[in-house]
Amino acid sequence: MEEIIRINLDNEMDLIIVHKRTMRLAELCGLSVASQTTFATAVSEVARLAISYGDKSFIVLSINILRLNQKEIVATIYDKVDLKAINTEPYSYARRLLGDIQTSYNNYFHETILKFRIQFGGIISKAKIESFKEYFKNEPSISAYDEIRKKNIQLLELIDKLGESENRYRMVSDNLPLMMFVINNDGKITYANKWLKEFIESQGLIPNNITWFSLLNQPDYRGFYGDWERAIQNKTIFKAQGRLKQKENLIWHLISIMPIKNDNDLVTNWIGFFVDIHAQKVVEETLRDNQALKLIQEELIAHQQELEIKNTRLSRQNDFIETVLDSSVDYILTIDQEFRIITFNHSYEVLSGKKREEVLGKDITDVFPVIKENGTYKSLKDALNGTPSHKPVHQSPISQRFYEVFYIPLSDDTETTHGAVVLGRDITDQLQHELKLKAINEELLLRNNELEQFAYIASHDLQEPLRKITTFSKLLNESLVLNEKQRDYFNRIIKSSNRMSNLIRDVLDYSRLARSEEQFVEVDLNEILNTVKVDFELLIEEKDAVINSDILPKIPGIYLQLTQLFFNLLSNSLKFSKERPVINITCRKLNTEEVNNIIELNANKSYYLIDFQDNGIGFEQQFSRQIFTIFQRLNDKHSYAGTGIGLALCKKIVENHNGHLTATSEPGQGAVFHVYLPASL
């Protein structure tokens, strides 16, 4: 796409220019008068809509090169406003003239694209397209308005150049230690350098739209008002002395204001300066008044004493900082932008074997040439450019020990980096301890695996002799003629065997939990609760139990383990009840503050809290941890059956799911088991 000409759409005169230049481009491309009129009319319809309702509208006339050297004239109208949404009639009319019209939205502009195929596009060469551009660049103005527009464009270019010149002037004026300003003929400040801006803002004023004399002590201004009026009339330089209001003080300044004239000798602006001469005026006044001089002398002595005290404090602070740096076990080194060493603490002396007085002020690459080879030099350059870095493990080529190293930029209030700090911490012993700890953990993991396998195999192998004891005891009990005491012995053997079998089965379940390698899937806890309720259907009917439940969520987990969790918790609530059991299962999602208040939970995750509340016999709160310990029972095994593993299994299952399990209770008041489970992996 070759852009030929660009036209802003601001008013009806622009519409005339668009129409004429569209016609002219179509004529240059060899279109007939009818085709020229058709295309220009369609473009004008949309352009008129942009002028009426648009925002920052402009049109670009281009020539687009198609396949087989075919070409088309393209008019693209850009607008911040969606013109088609405002009025579709101009679009409909333009579509009847040209056919398809494309619209799009790019880079915050709505685009309307109108095209017209050039019948003999092959004859329009690259050189000819360049001649079209040159033509419109040098084309005579269509009207006085068009001439003004061209002049305005040239003026904008000139303004850009003036802007660059103004920036250079502003840089110079801001760095001069005096207050500079430009005023118009009414005395209003149109420009103030950095020093004057800061002065004005310190008075609680806004720099724009205030007069220069409003900054002065008004009695002083009234004293030289006539001189200023004469300077305005005669277009001459004005000079005076006056006091500027600085908070509660009045500070003497030399005031110089000179006119800036144009070619017609008319004053367009005035440039002025405020130069602080307060010290000079104070001296003059004190020479006239010995008593005032004495007071100033006393003040100077007091300031001098205060300065001496501050210098003493500063010296002590420097000594203290140096003592702190030298007392640090970390090595600390500071360089400036020229890589010169400006701080070098005692630990660095010990590490490098170099004395502080030998290296201060020297280039670090001269003192330690090896840093150019091990990446330290690059980290220093980054820090001096304002980018901090951190090397968790770095082996020193000097001591061969390992260090954690930080490269920290030093910057002031202006965020200008003027140096860098290198802070290193010896982590050799820590790394060695970590390696030892890793080896111990690996050995411990191996031992745990061996113990788990042993528990699993031992528990599994114990089942077989127990089954035989139970079976043969039942057979003997049924086949022998026994008295009541003998039959009681056999019943005790059978009950003990069954209890032992249940205990071994629970140990096997606990062992399997420790070795579980199942993958997490999405689990519907409502489905699990319904399954467990079916398992307890007869017991629920027998005890006339009531189970109330909220709608439970879907969470990532292991289906069989979560089923066992619900089974054991419901079994526990149904077992430890002396009246009609009522079990309430509630669920809610914890907020961030609640998660942060529970140290066992990961603060970066979200959790569900599921409470299992019953009206059973309860227990003392002091035993709330003991009940989750394997083989720990709070009740008589003859009154309440069980092996003492069920709640330990529950705790293990919750931990396998990266959750947390607690319980609260009072004797005779039932118990609440709080299950915290992650809402996501």
XYZ file of C-alpha atoms in Angstrom, residues 371 374-380 389-395 403-407 423 425 427:
23
model
C 36.327 -11.085 38.280
C 33.887 -15.628 36.478
C 30.805 -13.469 35.705
C 31.240 -11.080 38.658
C 32.155 -8.157 36.383
C 28.885 -8.482 34.425
C 26.844 -8.572 37.656
C 28.644 -5.399 38.827
C 21.122 -9.612 40.947
C 21.623 -12.566 43.237
C 23.862 -15.633 42.993
C 22.588 -18.271 45.435
C 25.820 -20.273 45.140
C 29.133 -18.794 43.997
C 32.541 -20.387 44.499
C 29.188 -17.890 49.021
C 25.705 -16.467 48.495
C 26.296 -13.120 46.762
C 24.036 -10.071 46.288
C 24.788 -7.211 43.841
C 27.433 -8.460 49.840
C 27.768 -14.676 52.849
C 27.497 -20.810 52.947
